[in-house]
mmCIF file of C-alpha atoms in Angstrom:
data_model
loop_
_atom_site.group_PDB
_atom_site.id
_atom_site.type_symbol
_atom_site.label_atom_id
_atom_site.label_comp_id
_atom_site.label_asym_id
_atom_site.label_seq_id
_atom_site.Cartn_x
_atom_site.Cartn_y
_atom_site.Cartn_z
ATOM 1 C CA UNK A 1 -32.695 -35.733 -8.499
ATOM 2 C CA UNK A 2 -30.303 -33.087 -7.153
ATOM 3 C CA UNK A 3 -27.017 -32.467 -8.929
ATOM 4 C CA UNK A 4 -23.924 -30.783 -7.477
ATOM 5 C CA UNK A 5 -24.778 -27.571 -9.297
ATOM 6 C CA UNK A 6 -28.129 -27.393 -7.490
ATOM 7 C CA UNK A 7 -26.568 -27.266 -4.021
ATOM 8 C CA UNK A 8 -26.834 -24.014 -2.100
ATOM 9 C CA UNK A 9 -23.600 -24.790 -0.215
ATOM 10 C CA UNK A 10 -20.901 -26.989 -1.704
ATOM 11 C CA UNK A 11 -17.271 -27.682 -0.887
ATOM 12 C CA UNK A 12 -14.940 -29.762 -3.029
ATOM 13 C CA UNK A 13 -11.789 -31.312 -1.563
ATOM 14 C CA UNK A 14 -11.642 -28.541 1.037
ATOM 15 C CA UNK A 15 -8.437 -28.528 3.054
ATOM 16 C CA UNK A 16 -7.372 -26.276 5.926
ATOM 17 C CA UNK A 17 -3.901 -26.066 7.463
ATOM 18 C CA UNK A 18 -3.483 -24.044 10.644
ATOM 19 C CA UNK A 19 -0.283 -23.372 12.586
ATOM 20 C CA UNK A 20 1.529 -26.144 10.749
ATOM 21 C CA UNK A 21 -1.183 -28.722 11.390
ATOM 22 C CA UNK A 22 -3.692 -30.149 8.921
ATOM 23 C CA UNK A 23 -7.165 -29.516 10.324
ATOM 24 C CA UNK A 24 -9.365 -30.560 7.394
ATOM 25 C CA UNK A 25 -8.382 -32.885 4.556
ATOM 26 C CA UNK A 26 -10.398 -33.070 1.338
ATOM 27 C CA UNK A 27 -13.856 -32.447 2.845
ATOM 28 C CA UNK A 28 -16.775 -32.575 0.411
ATOM 29 C CA UNK A 29 -20.158 -31.306 1.508
ATOM 30 C CA UNK A 30 -23.350 -30.380 -0.323
ATOM 31 C CA UNK A 31 -26.363 -28.730 1.296
ATOM 32 C CA UNK A 32 -29.484 -28.610 -0.858
ATOM 33 C CA UNK A 33 -32.003 -25.740 -0.989
ATOM 34 C CA UNK A 34 -34.104 -25.570 2.194
ATOM 35 C CA UNK A 35 -32.073 -28.285 3.903
ATOM 36 C CA UNK A 36 -30.395 -28.164 7.330
ATOM 37 C CA UNK A 37 -27.135 -30.047 7.809
ATOM 38 C CA UNK A 38 -25.430 -30.360 11.208
ATOM 39 C CA UNK A 39 -21.670 -30.863 11.521
ATOM 40 C CA UNK A 40 -20.555 -32.832 14.596
ATOM 41 C CA UNK A 41 -17.154 -33.796 15.931
ATOM 42 C CA UNK A 42 -14.829 -33.580 18.906
ATOM 43 C CA UNK A 43 -13.348 -30.292 20.095
ATOM 44 C CA UNK A 44 -10.715 -28.918 17.724
ATOM 45 C CA UNK A 45 -11.734 -31.099 14.773
ATOM 46 C CA UNK A 46 -12.306 -28.091 12.507
ATOM 47 C CA UNK A 47 -16.076 -27.622 12.627
ATOM 48 C CA UNK A 48 -15.977 -23.865 13.130
ATOM 49 C CA UNK A 49 -13.090 -23.393 10.681
ATOM 50 C CA UNK A 50 -15.162 -25.236 8.072
ATOM 51 C CA UNK A 51 -18.067 -22.890 8.700
ATOM 52 C CA UNK A 52 -15.872 -19.778 8.648
ATOM 53 C CA UNK A 53 -14.182 -20.884 5.431
ATOM 54 C CA UNK A 54 -17.559 -21.253 3.742
ATOM 55 C CA UNK A 55 -18.505 -17.777 5.001
ATOM 56 C CA UNK A 56 -15.261 -16.274 3.719
ATOM 57 C CA UNK A 57 -14.084 -15.443 7.253
ATOM 58 C CA UNK A 58 -11.111 -17.833 7.231
ATOM 59 C CA UNK A 59 -8.825 -18.750 4.321
ATOM 60 C CA UNK A 60 -8.809 -22.388 3.265
ATOM 61 C CA UNK A 61 -5.619 -23.978 1.981
ATOM 62 C CA UNK A 62 -6.942 -26.215 -0.779
ATOM 63 C CA UNK A 63 -10.132 -27.007 -2.638
ATOM 64 C CA UNK A 64 -13.154 -24.899 -3.504
ATOM 65 C CA UNK A 65 -16.289 -23.409 -1.959
ATOM 66 C CA UNK A 66 -19.408 -22.693 -3.999
ATOM 67 C CA UNK A 67 -22.623 -20.944 -2.939
ATOM 68 C CA UNK A 68 -25.706 -21.509 -5.065
ATOM 69 C CA UNK A 69 -27.791 -18.888 -6.794
ATOM 70 C CA UNK A 70 -31.436 -17.957 -6.393
ATOM 71 C CA UNK A 71 -33.995 -19.388 -8.860
ATOM 72 C CA UNK A 72 -33.801 -16.144 -10.857
ATOM 73 C CA UNK A 73 -30.034 -16.547 -11.226
ATOM 74 C CA UNK A 74 -29.080 -13.746 -8.848
ATOM 75 C CA UNK A 75 -26.502 -14.161 -6.087
ATOM 76 C CA UNK A 76 -27.721 -15.741 -2.843
ATOM 77 C CA UNK A 77 -27.288 -13.900 0.460
ATOM 78 C CA UNK A 78 -25.626 -15.440 3.509
ATOM 79 C CA UNK A 79 -25.895 -14.684 7.241
ATOM 80 C CA UNK A 80 -23.505 -15.936 9.930
ATOM 81 C CA UNK A 81 -24.725 -16.495 13.500
ATOM 82 C CA UNK A 82 -21.783 -16.351 15.901
ATOM 83 C CA UNK A 83 -21.489 -18.732 18.831
ATOM 84 C CA UNK A 84 -21.706 -15.994 21.469
ATOM 85 C CA UNK A 85 -24.046 -13.739 19.526
ATOM 86 C CA UNK A 86 -21.273 -11.559 18.099
ATOM 87 C CA UNK A 87 -23.014 -8.415 19.323
ATOM 88 C CA UNK A 88 -21.365 -4.992 19.473
ATOM 89 C CA UNK A 89 -21.103 -3.986 23.144
ATOM 90 C CA UNK A 90 -21.594 -0.289 22.379
ATOM 91 C CA UNK A 91 -24.859 -0.772 20.470
ATOM 92 C CA UNK A 92 -28.257 -1.601 21.920
ATOM 93 C CA UNK A 93 -30.298 -4.558 20.680
ATOM 94 C CA UNK A 94 -32.135 -2.495 18.071
ATOM 95 C CA UNK A 95 -28.960 -1.035 16.568
ATOM 96 C CA UNK A 96 -27.166 -4.391 16.685
ATOM 97 C CA UNK A 97 -30.032 -5.968 14.765
ATOM 98 C CA UNK A 98 -30.179 -3.058 12.320
ATOM 99 C CA UNK A 99 -26.431 -3.020 11.628
ATOM 100 C CA UNK A 100 -26.448 -5.050 8.400
ATOM 101 C CA UNK A 101 -29.586 -3.391 7.064
ATOM 102 C CA UNK A 102 -28.102 0.075 7.476
ATOM 103 C CA UNK A 103 -24.856 -0.971 5.803
ATOM 104 C CA UNK A 104 -26.910 -2.102 2.822
ATOM 105 C CA UNK A 105 -28.694 1.226 2.591
ATOM 106 C CA UNK A 106 -32.221 0.327 3.706
ATOM 107 C CA UNK A 107 -34.438 3.264 4.623
ATOM 108 C CA UNK A 108 -34.958 3.879 8.339
ATOM 109 C CA UNK A 109 -38.654 3.048 8.011
ATOM 110 C CA UNK A 110 -37.844 -0.358 6.540
ATOM 111 C CA UNK A 111 -35.053 -0.862 9.065
ATOM 112 C CA UNK A 112 -37.493 -0.305 11.918
ATOM 113 C CA UNK A 113 -40.127 -2.609 10.417
ATOM 114 C CA UNK A 114 -37.652 -5.419 9.809
ATOM 115 C CA UNK A 115 -35.906 -5.086 13.170
ATOM 116 C CA UNK A 116 -39.085 -5.015 15.216
ATOM 117 C CA UNK A 117 -40.527 -7.947 13.280
ATOM 118 C CA UNK A 118 -37.332 -9.977 13.774
ATOM 119 C CA UNK A 119 -37.140 -9.206 17.488
ATOM 120 C CA UNK A 120 -40.746 -10.313 17.894
ATOM 121 C CA UNK A 121 -39.984 -13.495 16.006
ATOM 122 C CA UNK A 122 -37.206 -14.474 18.425
ATOM 123 C CA UNK A 123 -39.082 -13.391 21.542
ATOM 124 C CA UNK A 124 -37.176 -10.180 22.256
ATOM 125 C CA UNK A 125 -39.932 -7.600 21.846
ATOM 126 C CA UNK A 126 -39.527 -4.903 24.468
ATOM 127 C CA UNK A 127 -35.764 -5.425 24.755
ATOM 128 C CA UNK A 128 -34.666 -3.269 21.835
ATOM 129 C CA UNK A 129 -33.147 -0.552 24.059
ATOM 130 C CA UNK A 130 -31.074 -2.932 26.185
ATOM 131 C CA UNK A 131 -27.331 -3.391 25.691
ATOM 132 C CA UNK A 132 -25.632 -6.791 25.390
ATOM 133 C CA UNK A 133 -24.326 -6.556 28.968
ATOM 134 C CA UNK A 134 -27.944 -6.410 30.153
ATOM 135 C CA UNK A 135 -28.914 -9.621 28.356
ATOM 136 C CA UNK A 136 -28.623 -13.228 29.465
ATOM 137 C CA UNK A 137 -26.620 -15.645 27.327
ATOM 138 C CA UNK A 138 -29.800 -17.012 25.785
ATOM 139 C CA UNK A 139 -31.070 -13.528 24.965
ATOM 140 C CA UNK A 140 -27.765 -12.629 23.333
ATOM 141 C CA UNK A 141 -28.075 -15.678 21.095
ATOM 142 C CA UNK A 142 -31.641 -14.657 20.215
ATOM 143 C CA UNK A 143 -30.426 -11.171 19.335
ATOM 144 C CA UNK A 144 -27.800 -12.712 17.063
ATOM 145 C CA UNK A 145 -30.541 -14.743 15.382
ATOM 146 C CA UNK A 146 -32.685 -11.629 14.950
ATOM 147 C CA UNK A 147 -29.800 -9.827 13.234
ATOM 148 C CA UNK A 148 -29.462 -12.718 10.793
ATOM 149 C CA UNK A 149 -33.188 -13.168 10.167
ATOM 150 C CA UNK A 150 -33.878 -9.488 9.463
ATOM 151 C CA UNK A 151 -31.589 -9.690 6.412
ATOM 152 C CA UNK A 152 -33.896 -12.336 4.854
ATOM 153 C CA UNK A 153 -30.887 -14.496 3.912
ATOM 154 C CA UNK A 154 -31.001 -17.469 1.584
ATOM 155 C CA UNK A 155 -28.314 -19.248 3.622
ATOM 156 C CA UNK A 156 -27.675 -19.187 7.386
ATOM 157 C CA UNK A 157 -24.471 -20.521 8.944
ATOM 158 C CA UNK A 158 -24.853 -21.267 12.665
ATOM 159 C CA UNK A 159 -21.773 -21.595 14.891
ATOM 160 C CA UNK A 160 -22.779 -23.785 17.853
ATOM 161 C CA UNK A 161 -26.050 -21.949 18.580
ATOM 162 C CA UNK A 162 -26.806 -23.885 21.786
ATOM 163 C CA UNK A 163 -23.331 -23.635 23.364
ATOM 164 C CA UNK A 164 -23.425 -22.788 27.059
ATOM 165 C CA UNK A 165 -27.206 -23.039 27.378
ATOM 166 C CA UNK A 166 -29.202 -25.276 29.684
ATOM 167 C CA UNK A 167 -31.384 -27.957 28.044
ATOM 168 C CA UNK A 168 -34.559 -25.836 28.166
ATOM 169 C CA UNK A 169 -32.933 -22.794 26.547
ATOM 170 C CA UNK A 170 -31.144 -25.017 24.051
ATOM 171 C CA UNK A 171 -34.461 -26.542 23.028
ATOM 172 C CA UNK A 172 -36.010 -23.102 22.589
ATOM 173 C CA UNK A 173 -33.148 -22.068 20.278
ATOM 174 C CA UNK A 174 -33.648 -25.318 18.338
ATOM 175 C CA UNK A 175 -37.316 -24.397 17.903
ATOM 176 C CA UNK A 176 -36.269 -21.000 16.530
ATOM 177 C CA UNK A 177 -33.832 -22.573 14.064
ATOM 178 C CA UNK A 178 -36.547 -24.989 12.934
ATOM 179 C CA UNK A 179 -39.104 -22.197 12.624
ATOM 180 C CA UNK A 180 -36.777 -20.027 10.551
ATOM 181 C CA UNK A 181 -36.033 -22.891 8.167
ATOM 182 C CA UNK A 182 -39.678 -23.900 7.809
ATOM 183 C CA UNK A 183 -41.187 -20.443 7.349
ATOM 184 C CA UNK A 184 -38.400 -18.810 5.335
ATOM 185 C CA UNK A 185 -37.108 -21.763 3.340
ATOM 186 C CA UNK A 186 -33.522 -20.942 4.246
ATOM 187 C CA UNK A 187 -30.684 -23.371 3.686
ATOM 188 C CA UNK A 188 -28.812 -23.964 6.934
ATOM 189 C CA UNK A 189 -25.440 -25.374 7.935
ATOM 190 C CA UNK A 190 -24.797 -25.575 11.659
ATOM 191 C CA UNK A 191 -21.988 -26.857 13.843
ATOM 192 C CA UNK A 192 -22.814 -28.119 17.305
ATOM 193 C CA UNK A 193 -21.670 -30.280 20.208
ATOM 194 C CA UNK A 194 -25.280 -30.884 21.237
ATOM 195 C CA UNK A 195 -26.607 -34.113 19.753
ATOM 196 C CA UNK A 196 -30.170 -33.450 20.943
ATOM 197 C CA UNK A 197 -30.031 -30.116 19.129
ATOM 198 C CA UNK A 198 -28.727 -31.800 15.974
ATOM 199 C CA UNK A 199 -31.336 -34.558 16.121
ATOM 200 C CA UNK A 200 -34.146 -32.014 16.397
ATOM 201 C CA UNK A 201 -33.011 -29.550 13.734
ATOM 202 C CA UNK A 202 -31.012 -31.435 11.091
ATOM 203 C CA UNK A 203 -32.063 -33.284 7.964
ATOM 204 C CA UNK A 204 -28.574 -34.694 7.521
ATOM 205 C CA UNK A 205 -25.450 -34.986 9.658
ATOM 206 C CA UNK A 206 -21.737 -34.903 8.926
ATOM 207 C CA UNK A 207 -19.293 -36.272 11.511
ATOM 208 C CA UNK A 208 -15.695 -35.062 11.315
ATOM 209 C CA UNK A 209 -12.702 -36.987 12.624
ATOM 210 C CA UNK A 210 -8.989 -36.613 11.852
ATOM 211 C CA UNK A 211 -9.749 -34.054 9.159
ATOM 212 C CA UNK A 212 -12.158 -36.305 7.273
ATOM 213 C CA UNK A 213 -15.912 -36.723 7.082
ATOM 214 C CA UNK A 214 -16.266 -40.228 8.547
ATOM 215 C CA UNK A 215 -20.064 -40.099 8.348
ATOM 216 C CA UNK A 216 -22.333 -38.146 6.024
ATOM 217 C CA UNK A 217 -25.944 -39.176 5.792
ATOM 218 C CA UNK A 218 -29.445 -38.810 7.133
ATOM 219 C CA UNK A 219 -30.117 -37.824 10.724
ATOM 220 C CA UNK A 220 -32.158 -40.983 11.262
ATOM 221 C CA UNK A 221 -29.369 -43.252 10.047
ATOM 222 C CA UNK A 222 -26.835 -41.455 12.241
ATOM 223 C CA UNK A 223 -28.823 -42.008 15.420
ATOM 224 C CA UNK A 224 -29.791 -45.570 14.506
ATOM 225 C CA UNK A 225 -26.309 -46.730 15.541
ATOM 226 C CA UNK A 226 -25.583 -48.486 12.262
ATOM 227 C CA UNK A 227 -22.350 -46.572 11.645
ATOM 228 C CA UNK A 228 -19.426 -47.454 13.928
ATOM 229 C CA UNK A 229 -18.101 -43.886 14.048
ATOM 230 C CA UNK A 230 -21.535 -42.474 14.800
ATOM 231 C CA UNK A 231 -22.199 -45.125 17.446
ATOM 232 C CA UNK A 232 -18.945 -44.391 19.274
ATOM 233 C CA UNK A 233 -19.573 -40.647 19.159
ATOM 234 C CA UNK A 234 -23.167 -40.965 20.401
ATOM 235 C CA UNK A 235 -22.223 -43.290 23.255
ATOM 236 C CA UNK A 236 -19.126 -41.268 24.182
ATOM 237 C CA UNK A 237 -16.934 -44.373 24.289
ATOM 238 C CA UNK A 238 -13.130 -44.225 24.284
ATOM 239 C CA UNK A 239 -12.837 -47.571 22.481
ATOM 240 C CA UNK A 240 -13.704 -47.619 18.798
ATOM 241 C CA UNK A 241 -12.399 -46.430 15.427
ATOM 242 C CA UNK A 242 -11.870 -42.878 16.725
ATOM 243 C CA UNK A 243 -8.803 -42.454 18.909
ATOM 244 C CA UNK A 244 -9.574 -40.121 21.832
ATOM 245 C CA UNK A 245 -6.351 -40.757 23.739
#
């Protein structure tokens, strides 16, 4: 049995106010070690702000955020994968991927080993000297993944990793996210608009509406249509408990 203290990511009564408007209201979430949870919801419902608050990139107004520790009691490490890759335009793929490693003082030999291994893992071998402007959207997202993976994080936060990609590229990114979780044992929280992506990658799903989590449960239960909020969201209907007008 998992207790709240065992969670790798946990929020308690998390609230976010932005520009005089309440975006999130008392959101509780727990993500267990090695688990992947997808956060769904309409545009502007606070998915990315939730993710950024957990990462410490955006201040929350109320509540608490806790990140779990490693089995040996040491602090866990967290990587954030930005929606558009978040690459530095003035650095090539190698130096973008190496950025975090160098800031943490890794030797250049280890930097090179980790970077080249990560680029191979995401299918970017041979592109290390290219600049972001020379990469397609899908390649930029892969480079962002490589930068996260090379840090060997315990937790990865993904901000809409399939946004703007065609179904084939989106599926390939989903395979990468799955592969990273399965081979590295990372705990993952991702926000997405892509239900196929969520269905393929997530163990559990949270659906946000009007600042609240109106569904939080297994991926299978979400897509079974047994929850009225989930059913309306999946079918894209205007009529239902969620007001889209």
